[in-house]
Amino acid sequence: MNKGIKLDLSKVAPYVQEKEIMNMQSDISIAHNMIENKNGRGNDQLGWVDLPVYYDENEFRRIKIAAQKIREKSDALIIIGIGGSYLGARAAIEMLSHSFNNILPKDKRRNLAVFYAGNNMSSTYMYDLIHIVEEMNLSINVISKSGTTTEPAVAFRIFKKLLERKYGKEETRNRIYVTTDSKKGVLREIADREGYETFTIPDDVGGRYSVLTAVGLLPIAASGIDIDEMIRGAGDARLECRIEDLQKNPAYQYAAVRNILYKKEKIIEMIVNFEPCLHYFGEWWKQLFAESQGKDNKGIFPASVDFSTDLHSMGQYIQQGLRIMFETFINVEKPRREIFIEKDNENVDGINFLDGKSIDFINHQAFKGTVLAHNKGNVPVIVLNVPELTAYYFGYMVYFFEKSCGIGGYLMGINPFDQPGVETYKKNMFAFLGKPGYEYKKKELEGILD
Ligand code: PA5
């Protein structure tokens, strides 16, 4: 793999033979051509494939200018969005920022604080968020492709009013940035009416594939991350992950192995990290695979765990519970920071055997020990070795997983680019809330859950 990212399949070997992987070449070629020739299901949603090279240059420039303005004007950015309209940005920001960025004293902080709203309907969360940010200098980036999603719409109304009270309408205009459809939707209408600066989510890019558009790029750039590097990483991944030959394409190998394991009734995949800052990368990854492949009564259930934390909770099940799972470890080879253990003459805690060792060294022995233990417990393990936590590798991983997910969806015979299932709960919720147009649903639900 380019620039040092490496897919290690040696620990799936007892469960998946190399020959089985290579036998997938003809199916992979069919899926590959469906994406390259844009003639498969969901082919109107393939804009993400070429984003690293064909992204609108003018928009990219405006993103950088807006990001700089946000940084100059504000102590805090509130990112309002849900699902694909926020998880990518959060994954990047948490992976690449100081672990405690928001509570760093101002003189020690290089970046503004970042908060997230509109990703849940909890009044407690909203109240507490208002409480913490109301005295800060704020900017908002509200992101919604449809412009009608309830969670961000509610949060935006609340924060728009808060800003208008705090700064007046005129100055609020300099602090609200809207990312939405180029023409449709209520959010577009509000932005046009109020004169907010807007950025576009391309029609042919679905939410969960949109982190390399303004959806992710604006908040990520505003939080001080180098988006040129991110796009460079995604661009290198694009080149490597569009080679038809399975032997040379790690994204296709990953898709093939997942598919083989799925057929062998390994129906749960856990993405595993040993770095807390990758927690939201796992959340982004779960959405990508759940919404893309979980349909038509098919799909591997995507889960995530943070190790070594969850080794003390989920670890028991993984080692000895139902044998229906496999793991994909993201192994970060070099930590961003390092700390060494000092010798203690009294050694009451008994850990002098770690004298002079780094915390990361210990973390890596935990990683190695876990891979072997789980493998011995009949859990196939895939390892993705990532040299460093940088914007380049974030971009690379995003593209790698997106391509793998699209190809894997076609291998399963489903449309990986729609998400019809997420509408069902919304219809019920709107009926219960009395939203105009949902009276028919209200009738169907009468007497249920009253
Ligand atoms: O991936 C998806 O399509 C979804 O997760 C959407 O991003 C999410 O539902 C938010 O939708 P919208 O951007 O229209 O507010």
Short mmCIF file of C-alpha atoms and ligand atoms in Angstrom, two decimals:
data_model
loop_
_atom_site.label_atom_id
_atom_site.label_comp_id
_atom_site.label_asym_id
_atom_site.label_seq_id
_atom_site.Cartn_x
_atom_site.Cartn_y
_atom_site.Cartn_z
CA MET A 1 0.00 0.00 0.00
CA ASN A 2 1.10 3.51 -0.72
CA LYS A 3 3.01 5.60 1.83
CA GLY A 4 3.22 2.79 4.32
CA ILE A 5 -0.43 1.88 5.02
CA LYS A 6 -0.53 -1.90 4.96
CA LEU A 7 -3.34 -4.42 5.04
CA ASP A 8 -2.21 -7.50 6.92
CA LEU A 9 -4.35 -10.57 6.22
CA SER A 10 -2.06 -13.08 7.90
CA LYS A 11 -4.49 -13.55 10.81
CA VAL A 12 -7.43 -14.46 8.63
CA ALA A 13 -5.37 -17.25 7.11
CA PRO A 14 -6.83 -20.16 9.10
CA TYR A 15 -10.37 -19.09 8.11
CA VAL A 16 -9.81 -17.72 4.63
CA GLN A 17 -7.27 -19.25 2.27
CA GLU A 18 -5.33 -17.10 -0.17
CA LYS A 19 -6.81 -19.18 -3.02
CA GLU A 20 -10.35 -18.31 -1.88
CA ILE A 21 -9.49 -14.62 -2.00
CA MET A 22 -8.01 -14.87 -5.49
CA ASN A 23 -11.04 -16.85 -6.66
CA MET A 24 -13.07 -13.70 -6.03
CA GLN A 25 -11.29 -11.89 -8.89
CA SER A 26 -14.08 -12.37 -11.44
CA ASP A 27 -16.80 -11.13 -9.03
CA ILE A 28 -14.53 -8.25 -8.02
CA SER A 29 -14.00 -7.36 -11.69
CA ILE A 30 -17.76 -7.18 -12.23
CA ALA A 31 -18.18 -4.90 -9.20
CA HIS A 32 -15.14 -2.86 -10.25
CA ASN A 33 -16.63 -2.25 -13.69
CA MET A 34 -19.99 -1.30 -12.19
CA ILE A 35 -18.24 1.50 -10.30
CA GLU A 36 -15.82 2.52 -13.04
CA ASN A 37 -18.50 2.50 -15.76
CA LYS A 38 -21.18 3.80 -13.42
CA ASN A 39 -23.73 1.23 -14.55
CA GLY A 40 -24.64 -0.54 -11.30
CA ARG A 41 -27.48 0.13 -8.85
CA GLY A 42 -27.24 3.55 -7.23
CA ASN A 43 -25.03 4.81 -10.07
CA ASP A 44 -26.33 8.35 -9.65
CA GLN A 45 -24.57 8.43 -6.26
CA LEU A 46 -21.01 7.80 -7.38
CA GLY A 47 -19.72 11.38 -7.19
CA TRP A 48 -17.47 10.41 -4.25
CA VAL A 49 -15.31 8.19 -6.48
CA ASP A 50 -13.47 11.11 -8.09
CA LEU A 51 -13.78 13.76 -5.37
CA PRO A 52 -10.05 13.75 -4.54
CA VAL A 53 -9.22 14.86 -8.08
CA TYR A 54 -12.25 16.62 -9.51
CA TYR A 55 -13.48 18.69 -6.59
CA ASP A 56 -14.73 22.19 -7.45
CA GLU A 57 -11.63 24.38 -7.05
CA ASN A 58 -13.55 27.55 -6.43
CA GLU A 59 -15.54 25.93 -3.62
CA PHE A 60 -12.31 24.54 -2.15
CA ARG A 61 -10.82 28.04 -2.11
CA ARG A 62 -13.95 29.49 -0.49
CA ILE A 63 -13.82 26.75 2.15
CA LYS A 64 -10.32 27.78 3.14
CA ILE A 65 -11.26 31.47 3.32
CA ALA A 66 -14.38 30.73 5.39
CA ALA A 67 -12.38 28.43 7.69
CA GLN A 68 -9.86 31.20 8.31
CA LYS A 69 -12.66 33.68 9.03
CA ILE A 70 -14.27 31.28 11.50
CA ARG A 71 -10.91 30.85 13.26
CA GLU A 72 -10.33 34.58 13.49
CA LYS A 73 -13.79 35.46 14.70
CA SER A 74 -14.58 32.67 17.13
CA ASP A 75 -13.52 30.82 20.24
CA ALA A 76 -15.84 27.98 19.35
CA LEU A 77 -17.44 26.40 16.29
CA ILE A 78 -20.74 24.58 16.62
CA ILE A 79 -21.18 21.91 13.97
CA ILE A 80 -24.86 21.15 13.49
CA GLY A 81 -25.64 17.95 11.59
CA ILE A 82 -26.39 14.26 11.98
CA GLY A 83 -25.24 10.98 10.41
CA GLY A 84 -23.28 11.52 7.22
CA SER A 85 -23.59 15.25 7.71
CA TYR A 86 -21.37 15.26 10.80
CA LEU A 87 -19.64 11.95 11.54
CA GLY A 88 -16.83 12.40 9.00
CA ALA A 89 -15.92 15.83 10.33
CA ARG A 90 -16.01 14.61 13.90
CA ALA A 91 -13.90 11.56 13.02
CA ALA A 92 -11.21 13.80 11.49
CA ILE A 93 -11.29 16.46 14.19
CA GLU A 94 -11.06 13.96 17.06
CA MET A 95 -8.39 11.89 15.33
CA LEU A 96 -6.17 14.87 14.57
CA SER A 97 -6.67 17.31 17.45
CA HIS A 98 -5.39 17.51 21.02
CA SER A 99 -7.37 14.95 23.04
CA PHE A 100 -8.64 17.69 25.37
CA ASN A 101 -8.71 20.57 22.88
CA ASN A 102 -11.94 22.12 24.15
CA ILE A 103 -10.75 22.52 27.71
CA LEU A 104 -7.21 23.69 26.99
CA PRO A 105 -6.57 27.14 28.44
CA LYS A 106 -6.78 29.76 25.68
CA ASP A 107 -3.06 30.58 25.78
CA LYS A 108 -2.19 26.92 25.21
CA ARG A 109 -4.77 26.26 22.51
CA ARG A 110 -3.86 26.58 18.83
CA ASN A 111 -7.34 25.77 17.65
CA LEU A 112 -10.85 26.89 18.46
CA ALA A 113 -13.11 24.70 20.55
CA VAL A 114 -15.49 22.49 18.57
CA PHE A 115 -18.92 21.40 19.74
CA TYR A 116 -21.55 19.27 18.04
CA ALA A 117 -25.30 19.83 17.99
CA GLY A 118 -28.25 18.44 16.07
CA ASN A 119 -27.06 14.85 16.31
CA ASN A 120 -29.56 13.82 18.99
CA MET A 121 -32.86 15.03 20.46
CA SER A 122 -31.78 15.21 24.08
CA SER A 123 -32.95 18.34 25.87
CA THR A 124 -30.36 17.75 28.60
CA TYR A 125 -27.54 17.71 26.03
CA MET A 126 -28.89 20.84 24.34
CA TYR A 127 -29.35 22.72 27.63
CA ASP A 128 -25.83 21.84 28.80
CA LEU A 129 -24.33 22.79 25.44
CA ILE A 130 -26.01 26.20 25.49
CA HIS A 131 -24.77 26.62 29.05
CA ILE A 132 -21.17 25.96 28.06
CA VAL A 133 -21.06 28.02 24.84
CA GLU A 134 -23.29 31.01 25.52
CA GLU A 135 -20.45 33.19 26.80
CA MET A 136 -18.10 32.20 23.97
CA ASN A 137 -17.56 33.88 20.65
CA LEU A 138 -19.38 31.56 18.28
CA SER A 139 -19.66 30.53 14.67
CA ILE A 140 -22.00 27.87 13.33
CA ASN A 141 -21.73 25.47 10.44
CA VAL A 142 -25.11 23.84 9.84
CA ILE A 143 -24.98 20.86 7.49
CA SER A 144 -27.95 19.03 6.01
CA LYS A 145 -28.27 17.71 2.49
CA SER A 146 -32.05 17.42 2.57
CA GLY A 147 -32.31 20.53 4.71
CA THR A 148 -35.30 18.99 6.44
CA THR A 149 -33.81 16.59 9.00
CA THR A 150 -35.51 17.22 12.34
CA GLU A 151 -32.52 17.00 14.70
CA PRO A 152 -30.34 19.62 12.95
CA ALA A 153 -33.38 21.76 12.11
CA VAL A 154 -34.32 22.01 15.80
CA ALA A 155 -30.73 22.70 16.87
CA PHE A 156 -30.28 25.32 14.15
CA ARG A 157 -33.41 27.20 15.17
CA ILE A 158 -32.17 27.32 18.75
CA PHE A 159 -28.60 28.41 17.93
CA LYS A 160 -29.63 30.86 15.22
CA LYS A 161 -31.82 32.64 17.78
CA LEU A 162 -29.03 32.52 20.35
CA LEU A 163 -26.63 34.18 17.90
CA GLU A 164 -29.18 36.78 16.82
CA ARG A 165 -29.78 37.73 20.45
CA LYS A 166 -26.06 37.87 21.12
CA TYR A 167 -24.83 39.67 17.98
CA GLY A 168 -27.88 41.01 16.14
CA LYS A 169 -28.94 39.86 12.67
CA GLU A 170 -26.21 41.66 10.76
CA GLU A 171 -23.25 40.16 12.62
CA THR A 172 -24.97 36.75 12.81
CA ARG A 173 -24.75 36.71 9.02
CA ASN A 174 -20.94 36.66 9.38
CA ARG A 175 -21.07 33.72 11.74
CA ILE A 176 -23.41 31.21 10.13
CA TYR A 177 -22.25 28.93 7.32
CA VAL A 178 -24.72 26.63 5.62
CA THR A 179 -23.80 23.43 3.80
CA THR A 180 -26.74 21.99 1.87
CA ASP A 181 -28.20 21.09 -1.52
CA SER A 182 -27.48 23.56 -4.33
CA LYS A 183 -31.16 24.28 -4.96
CA LYS A 184 -33.63 22.31 -2.87
CA GLY A 185 -34.68 22.26 0.76
CA VAL A 186 -35.74 24.56 3.56
CA LEU A 187 -32.18 25.18 4.68
CA ARG A 188 -31.27 26.51 1.24
CA GLU A 189 -34.32 28.77 1.43
CA ILE A 190 -33.35 30.08 4.89
CA ALA A 191 -29.75 30.66 3.77
CA ASP A 192 -30.83 32.56 0.67
CA ARG A 193 -33.33 34.64 2.59
CA GLU A 194 -30.92 35.51 5.43
CA GLY A 195 -27.85 35.95 3.19
CA TYR A 196 -25.68 33.27 4.84
CA GLU A 197 -22.63 31.97 3.02
CA THR A 198 -23.43 28.56 1.58
CA PHE A 199 -21.51 25.50 0.46
CA THR A 200 -22.87 22.72 -1.66
CA ILE A 201 -23.30 19.01 -1.16
CA PRO A 202 -23.08 17.59 -4.69
CA ASP A 203 -26.26 15.81 -5.86
CA ASP A 204 -24.32 12.66 -6.65
CA VAL A 205 -22.70 12.26 -3.21
CA GLY A 206 -24.69 10.65 -0.37
CA GLY A 207 -24.27 11.74 3.25
CA ARG A 208 -22.01 8.92 4.41
CA TYR A 209 -19.70 9.38 1.40
CA SER A 210 -19.50 13.15 1.78
CA VAL A 211 -16.61 13.82 4.15
CA LEU A 212 -14.37 14.95 1.27
CA THR A 213 -16.92 17.60 0.20
CA ALA A 214 -17.72 20.86 2.04
CA VAL A 215 -19.67 18.70 4.53
CA GLY A 216 -16.38 17.60 6.06
CA LEU A 217 -13.87 20.01 4.60
CA LEU A 218 -15.21 23.25 6.06
CA PRO A 219 -15.45 22.19 9.73
CA ILE A 220 -12.23 20.18 9.45
CA ALA A 221 -10.33 23.16 7.99
CA ALA A 222 -11.88 25.49 10.58
CA SER A 223 -10.50 23.30 13.32
CA GLY A 224 -6.98 23.78 11.99
CA ILE A 225 -6.45 20.57 10.02
CA ASP A 226 -4.60 20.62 6.71
CA ILE A 227 -7.27 19.69 4.16
CA ASP A 228 -4.78 19.71 1.27
CA GLU A 229 -2.94 16.87 2.98
CA MET A 230 -6.21 15.07 3.58
CA ILE A 231 -7.16 15.27 -0.09
CA ARG A 232 -3.64 14.17 -1.05
CA GLY A 233 -4.06 11.04 1.08
CA ALA A 234 -7.47 10.34 -0.44
CA GLY A 235 -6.02 10.93 -3.92
CA ASP A 236 -3.24 8.39 -3.35
CA ALA A 237 -5.81 5.90 -2.04
CA ARG A 238 -7.97 6.53 -5.10
CA LEU A 239 -5.09 5.59 -7.40
CA GLU A 240 -4.24 2.46 -5.48
CA CYS A 241 -7.83 1.38 -4.88
CA ARG A 242 -8.92 1.60 -8.51
CA ILE A 243 -6.60 -1.14 -9.77
CA GLU A 244 -8.76 -4.01 -10.98
CA ASP A 245 -6.19 -6.66 -10.06
CA LEU A 246 -7.16 -7.99 -6.63
CA GLN A 247 -3.57 -8.85 -5.83
CA LYS A 248 -2.59 -5.19 -6.10
CA ASN A 249 -5.66 -3.53 -4.60
CA PRO A 250 -5.93 -3.58 -0.78
CA ALA A 251 -9.47 -2.17 -0.75
CA TYR A 252 -10.65 -4.99 -2.99
CA GLN A 253 -8.81 -7.55 -0.84
CA TYR A 254 -10.57 -6.20 2.23
CA ALA A 255 -13.94 -6.36 0.46
CA ALA A 256 -13.23 -9.92 -0.74
CA VAL A 257 -12.18 -11.17 2.70
CA ARG A 258 -15.23 -9.63 4.37
CA ASN A 259 -17.43 -11.27 1.80
CA ILE A 260 -15.85 -14.70 2.29
CA LEU A 261 -16.11 -14.40 6.08
CA TYR A 262 -19.76 -13.35 5.77
CA LYS A 263 -20.49 -16.47 3.73
CA LYS A 264 -18.85 -18.48 6.53
CA GLU A 265 -21.38 -16.99 8.95
CA LYS A 266 -19.08 -14.39 10.47
CA ILE A 267 -21.86 -11.85 10.55
CA ILE A 268 -20.41 -9.23 12.91
CA GLU A 269 -17.36 -7.13 12.18
CA MET A 270 -15.78 -5.02 14.86
CA ILE A 271 -13.53 -2.13 13.98
CA VAL A 272 -10.92 -1.95 16.71
CA ASN A 273 -8.62 0.86 17.81
CA PHE A 274 -6.04 1.26 20.54
CA GLU A 275 -6.20 5.07 20.33
CA PRO A 276 -9.16 6.86 21.98
CA CYS A 277 -8.94 9.59 19.33
CA LEU A 278 -10.10 7.00 16.79
CA HIS A 279 -13.41 6.41 18.57
CA TYR A 280 -15.31 8.62 16.13
CA PHE A 281 -13.50 7.12 13.18
CA GLY A 282 -15.22 3.91 14.30
CA GLU A 283 -18.56 5.73 14.45
CA TRP A 284 -18.05 7.05 10.91
CA TRP A 285 -17.04 3.58 9.69
CA LYS A 286 -20.12 1.99 11.31
CA GLN A 287 -22.46 4.37 9.52
CA LEU A 288 -20.69 3.81 6.21
CA PHE A 289 -21.07 0.04 6.35
CA ALA A 290 -24.42 -0.14 8.17
CA GLU A 291 -26.28 2.17 5.81
CA SER A 292 -24.51 0.87 2.72
CA GLN A 293 -24.73 -2.88 3.24
CA GLY A 294 -27.43 -3.53 5.85
CA LYS A 295 -30.48 -4.06 3.63
CA ASP A 296 -32.53 -6.70 1.79
CA ASN A 297 -32.14 -8.85 4.94
CA LYS A 298 -28.40 -8.99 4.35
CA GLY A 299 -25.22 -7.43 5.66
CA ILE A 300 -22.44 -7.79 8.19
CA PHE A 301 -23.37 -6.01 11.44
CA PRO A 302 -20.73 -3.31 11.97
CA ALA A 303 -19.68 -2.70 15.57
CA SER A 304 -16.79 -0.86 17.16
CA VAL A 305 -14.64 -1.22 20.24
CA ASP A 306 -11.98 0.95 21.86
CA PHE A 307 -9.10 -1.06 23.29
CA SER A 308 -7.58 -1.55 25.73
CA THR A 309 -10.62 0.04 27.46
CA ASP A 310 -13.17 -2.44 26.11
CA LEU A 311 -10.89 -5.44 26.64
CA HIS A 312 -12.09 -5.11 30.22
CA SER A 313 -15.73 -5.34 29.18
CA MET A 314 -16.37 -6.61 25.65
CA GLY A 315 -13.15 -8.63 25.68
CA GLN A 316 -14.76 -11.58 27.44
CA TYR A 317 -17.45 -11.98 24.79
CA ILE A 318 -15.01 -11.58 21.94
CA GLN A 319 -12.74 -14.24 23.39
CA GLN A 320 -15.37 -16.82 24.31
CA GLY A 321 -18.88 -15.84 23.20
CA LEU A 322 -20.71 -16.91 20.03
CA ARG A 323 -18.21 -17.40 17.22
CA ILE A 324 -19.96 -15.14 14.74
CA MET A 325 -17.54 -12.25 14.51
CA PHE A 326 -14.32 -11.02 13.04
CA GLU A 327 -12.23 -7.96 13.85
CA THR A 328 -10.51 -5.26 11.85
CA PHE A 329 -7.75 -3.60 13.86
CA ILE A 330 -6.49 -0.14 13.01
CA ASN A 331 -2.92 -0.28 14.24
CA VAL A 332 -1.32 3.16 14.53
CA GLU A 333 2.40 2.54 14.30
CA LYS A 334 3.69 5.84 15.68
CA PRO A 335 1.88 7.83 18.38
CA ARG A 336 1.57 11.60 18.13
CA ARG A 337 3.06 11.99 21.62
CA GLU A 338 5.15 9.74 23.80
CA ILE A 339 5.58 9.20 27.55
CA PHE A 340 8.11 6.96 29.31
CA ILE A 341 7.79 5.03 32.56
CA GLU A 342 10.23 6.06 35.30
CA LYS A 343 11.87 3.66 37.70
CA ASP A 344 10.53 3.71 41.27
CA ASN A 345 13.00 2.49 43.90
CA GLU A 346 10.31 1.10 46.17
CA ASN A 347 8.43 -0.65 43.34
CA VAL A 348 5.38 -1.14 45.56
CA ASP A 349 3.15 -1.21 42.46
CA GLY A 350 5.36 -3.96 41.03
CA ILE A 351 5.72 -2.42 37.58
CA ASN A 352 9.47 -1.76 37.56
CA PHE A 353 9.71 -4.34 34.78
CA LEU A 354 8.37 -1.50 32.62
CA ASP A 355 11.18 0.87 33.63
CA GLY A 356 12.25 3.00 30.66
CA LYS A 357 9.53 1.61 28.39
CA SER A 358 7.20 3.95 26.58
CA ILE A 359 3.43 3.90 27.06
CA ASP A 360 3.09 3.29 23.34
CA PHE A 361 5.37 0.27 23.58
CA ILE A 362 3.07 -1.17 26.24
CA ASN A 363 0.03 -0.32 24.08
CA HIS A 364 1.58 -2.24 21.21
CA GLN A 365 2.26 -5.30 23.33
CA ALA A 366 -1.41 -5.16 24.34
CA PHE A 367 -2.29 -4.98 20.63
CA LYS A 368 -0.08 -7.94 19.75
CA GLY A 369 -1.33 -9.97 22.70
CA THR A 370 -4.95 -9.25 21.79
CA VAL A 371 -4.58 -10.18 18.11
CA LEU A 372 -3.07 -13.53 19.09
CA ALA A 373 -5.57 -14.21 21.87
CA HIS A 374 -8.62 -13.44 19.76
CA ASN A 375 -7.23 -15.35 16.84
CA LYS A 376 -6.70 -18.37 19.07
CA GLY A 377 -10.29 -17.91 20.22
CA ASN A 378 -11.40 -18.43 16.59
CA VAL A 379 -11.85 -14.77 15.71
CA PRO A 380 -10.45 -13.93 12.26
CA VAL A 381 -8.42 -10.74 12.48
CA ILE A 382 -7.67 -8.21 9.75
CA VAL A 383 -5.05 -5.56 10.54
CA LEU A 384 -4.73 -2.20 8.85
CA ASN A 385 -1.33 -0.77 9.76
CA VAL A 386 -1.39 3.02 9.70
CA PRO A 387 1.99 4.77 10.12
CA GLU A 388 0.77 7.95 11.85
CA LEU A 389 -2.24 9.98 12.91
CA THR A 390 -2.06 12.63 10.20
CA ALA A 391 -4.48 14.32 7.83
CA TYR A 392 -2.88 12.39 4.96
CA TYR A 393 -3.70 9.04 6.53
CA PHE A 394 -7.19 10.15 7.54
CA GLY A 395 -7.89 10.96 3.87
CA TYR A 396 -6.33 7.68 2.81
CA MET A 397 -8.42 5.59 5.22
CA VAL A 398 -11.64 7.37 4.29
CA TYR A 399 -11.20 6.60 0.62
CA PHE A 400 -9.96 3.06 1.27
CA PHE A 401 -13.06 2.18 3.32
CA GLU A 402 -15.48 3.97 0.99
CA LYS A 403 -14.20 2.09 -2.04
CA SER A 404 -14.20 -1.20 -0.20
CA CYS A 405 -17.71 -0.60 1.02
CA GLY A 406 -19.08 0.18 -2.45
CA ILE A 407 -17.38 -2.86 -4.00
CA GLY A 408 -18.45 -5.09 -1.09
CA GLY A 409 -22.07 -3.95 -1.45
CA TYR A 410 -22.10 -4.93 -5.11
CA LEU A 411 -20.53 -8.28 -4.19
CA MET A 412 -23.50 -8.85 -1.85
CA GLY A 413 -25.93 -7.97 -4.64
CA ILE A 414 -27.32 -4.87 -2.95
CA ASN A 415 -27.38 -1.16 -3.73
CA PRO A 416 -24.69 0.28 -1.43
CA PHE A 417 -25.69 3.88 -2.11
CA ASP A 418 -29.26 4.17 -0.80
CA GLN A 419 -30.70 3.99 2.72
CA PRO A 420 -34.46 3.42 2.44
CA GLY A 421 -34.64 1.86 5.91
CA VAL A 422 -33.88 5.06 7.82
CA GLU A 423 -37.21 6.61 6.75
CA THR A 424 -39.44 4.19 8.67
CA TYR A 425 -38.90 5.59 12.16
CA LYS A 426 -39.15 9.14 10.85
CA LYS A 427 -42.68 8.56 9.51
CA ASN A 428 -43.82 7.22 12.87
CA MET A 429 -42.15 10.10 14.74
CA PHE A 430 -43.73 12.70 12.45
CA ALA A 431 -47.14 11.06 12.94
CA PHE A 432 -46.74 11.19 16.73
CA LEU A 433 -45.56 14.82 16.49
CA GLY A 434 -48.54 15.79 14.33
CA LYS A 435 -46.46 16.94 11.34
CA PRO A 436 -48.78 17.97 8.47
CA GLY A 437 -48.91 15.26 5.79
CA TYR A 438 -48.56 12.36 8.22
CA GLU A 439 -52.23 12.09 9.26
CA TYR A 440 -52.51 8.76 7.38
CA LYS A 441 -49.71 7.33 9.53
CA LYS A 442 -51.28 8.68 12.69
CA LYS A 443 -54.42 6.66 11.85
CA GLU A 444 -52.37 3.48 11.30
CA LEU A 445 -50.63 3.97 14.64
CA GLU A 446 -53.74 4.77 16.68
CA GLY A 447 -53.76 2.90 19.97
CA ILE A 448 -50.11 1.84 19.63
CA LEU A 449 -47.70 3.17 22.27
CA ASP A 450 -50.20 5.74 23.63
O1 PA5 B 1 -25.76 9.05 5.06
C1 PA5 B 1 -26.87 9.53 5.06
O2 PA5 B 1 -27.50 9.72 4.01
C2 PA5 B 1 -27.55 9.96 6.35
O3 PA5 B 1 -26.84 9.60 7.46
C3 PA5 B 1 -27.73 11.45 6.34
O4 PA5 B 1 -26.48 12.07 6.21
C4 PA5 B 1 -28.39 11.93 7.63
O5 PA5 B 1 -29.62 11.30 7.77
C5 PA5 B 1 -28.57 13.42 7.61
O6 PA5 B 1 -29.32 13.81 6.50
P1 PA5 B 1 -29.30 15.28 5.99
O7 PA5 B 1 -27.93 15.60 5.58
O8 PA5 B 1 -30.27 15.32 4.86
O9 PA5 B 1 -29.75 16.15 7.15
#
